[in-house]
Amino acid sequence: MKKELTNQEKNEYIFILSLLSNLFGIEKKIKVPQNIDYNRVHKIAADNCISNMISYAVTKANLKIPHDISKSLIYKQKFMLFKDASQFSATKKLIEAFETNGIDNLLVKGQFIKNCYEQPDFRFMSDVDIHVKAKDFEKIKKIVTDLDFKTGTQTDDLLIVYQEPFVEVELHGDNGMFTDTEFNNNLFINAKLQDGKKHTYEFTLDDHYIYIVEHFAKHFRDLGGMGIKMMTDIYHLQKAFSHKINKDYVYKRLRASGTLNFYRTLISKCKKYFELGMTIDNFDMVDIFILSNPMFGTEEVLMYNKRIQFEEKYLNSDNESYLIKRLFPPKSRMIEDYPVLKRAGVLLPLTWVHRGVKIAFSKNRKQYKENITKYKKYNNLSEIEYLKQVMKKAGF
């Protein structure tokens, strides 16, 4: 886990953030650091899926950069234009087909955020996220096949469909497994039907705003971390909607889910990154954690986050075996899946057996085995303690 940055690395991040700031309309003269490594800048941009924005930014600032780097950035800019158009068209057809065939659907995040940007193609979307109901997966597979989609990964609560070369759609059959979320297991309860529709839902502005903030919290606190692109997202979300949302309602919901202080941290960081400007001396541990992570974080952070979440929620002592408790969760965890334990705790061993059988025959069993291997690998207590400090400073 990255804990320190060299001055060279700091200058690279300062350069990238100043390019983005200039692109977003905060007029600043771009200062190119001495001895800048454009290959490193190119890699950071690629890892964070902001290459197309950096390409536009370099052009706007009229910077002279190495030809091979410039060529690669321009290619990614054009690629994003094609991808953006393909995603928009395919998503529209998919949702129309769902409506016609009686499939409840709720489009979230991507296009909503893209519309906040100066140009929609600035905002890279690796995939499209649509919430459906898991019981409809088999019916959906027939519908998407008729639309020339191919089916990819399928688990108990996720179905991935795609059209080569540009379009991938994640169809979520649950609520995205938010931790301490204010949203119910059935997201449709928190949504409303679009005007004139019977199966196509949408969030209110306030709820979509909350959903996105909690999604970022999930990446930061529960998954592998978050990089620069999510910071550009929250910056544009704030600019577009902070004066339109019902702040009393939004803040109340975020406070209830434990994400309000984190949200305030993100807003503060956005101001620092894109308006006030970064300096060599004002990087703190949260800045390093955000900026040094790629778009979806790292496996290392993911596994340590999972361990921290599990231990804080279910274990009473740091000395208890994490791995054993993953295999045989405590009663407080098992009650979530087996409510009968509230009345008959003596059945706990039987629920462990039932859970084991379910895992053995689940579509997710391969992933479960891989996770156990990873849990054994990431067992550095100093890393865990450092990550806890980052989370605390970030507002959790």
Short mmCIF file of N, CA and C in Angstrom, two decimals, residues 87-88 91 107-108 125-130 167-172:
data_model
loop_
_atom_site.label_atom_id
_atom_site.label_comp_id
_atom_site.label_asym_id
_atom_site.label_seq_id
_atom_site.Cartn_x
_atom_site.Cartn_y
_atom_site.Cartn_z
N GLN A 87 -22.39 3.00 -26.55
CA GLN A 87 -23.03 2.73 -25.26
C GLN A 87 -24.41 3.38 -25.19
N PHE A 88 -24.49 4.63 -25.63
CA PHE A 88 -25.75 5.36 -25.56
C PHE A 88 -26.83 4.66 -26.39
N THR A 91 -27.74 1.09 -24.93
CA THR A 91 -28.48 1.20 -23.67
C THR A 91 -29.93 1.60 -23.93
N LEU A 107 -31.77 2.42 -14.51
CA LEU A 107 -30.45 2.84 -14.99
C LEU A 107 -29.82 3.78 -13.97
N VAL A 108 -28.59 3.51 -13.59
CA VAL A 108 -27.94 4.33 -12.55
C VAL A 108 -26.55 4.79 -12.97
N MET A 125 -16.88 5.64 -19.46
CA MET A 125 -17.69 4.60 -18.81
C MET A 125 -17.18 3.25 -19.28
N SER A 126 -16.63 2.47 -18.36
CA SER A 126 -16.16 1.15 -18.74
C SER A 126 -17.33 0.23 -19.04
N ASP A 127 -18.44 0.43 -18.31
CA ASP A 127 -19.64 -0.36 -18.54
C ASP A 127 -20.86 0.44 -18.13
N VAL A 128 -22.02 -0.11 -18.43
CA VAL A 128 -23.30 0.50 -18.08
C VAL A 128 -23.90 -0.31 -16.93
N ASP A 129 -24.44 0.37 -15.93
CA ASP A 129 -25.03 -0.31 -14.78
C ASP A 129 -26.55 -0.16 -14.80
N ILE A 130 -27.24 -1.29 -14.83
CA ILE A 130 -28.70 -1.29 -14.78
C ILE A 130 -29.13 -2.27 -13.70
N VAL A 167 -19.39 -2.22 -25.98
CA VAL A 167 -20.48 -2.14 -25.01
C VAL A 167 -20.47 -3.31 -24.04
N GLU A 168 -20.45 -2.99 -22.75
CA GLU A 168 -20.63 -4.00 -21.71
C GLU A 168 -21.64 -3.46 -20.71
N VAL A 169 -22.60 -4.29 -20.35
CA VAL A 169 -23.66 -3.88 -19.44
C VAL A 169 -23.68 -4.82 -18.24
N GLU A 170 -23.61 -4.25 -17.05
CA GLU A 170 -23.76 -5.03 -15.83
C GLU A 170 -25.19 -4.93 -15.35
N LEU A 171 -25.87 -6.05 -15.33
CA LEU A 171 -27.26 -6.12 -14.86
C LEU A 171 -27.24 -6.66 -13.43
N HIS A 172 -27.50 -5.77 -12.49
CA HIS A 172 -27.40 -6.11 -11.07
C HIS A 172 -28.75 -6.59 -10.56
#
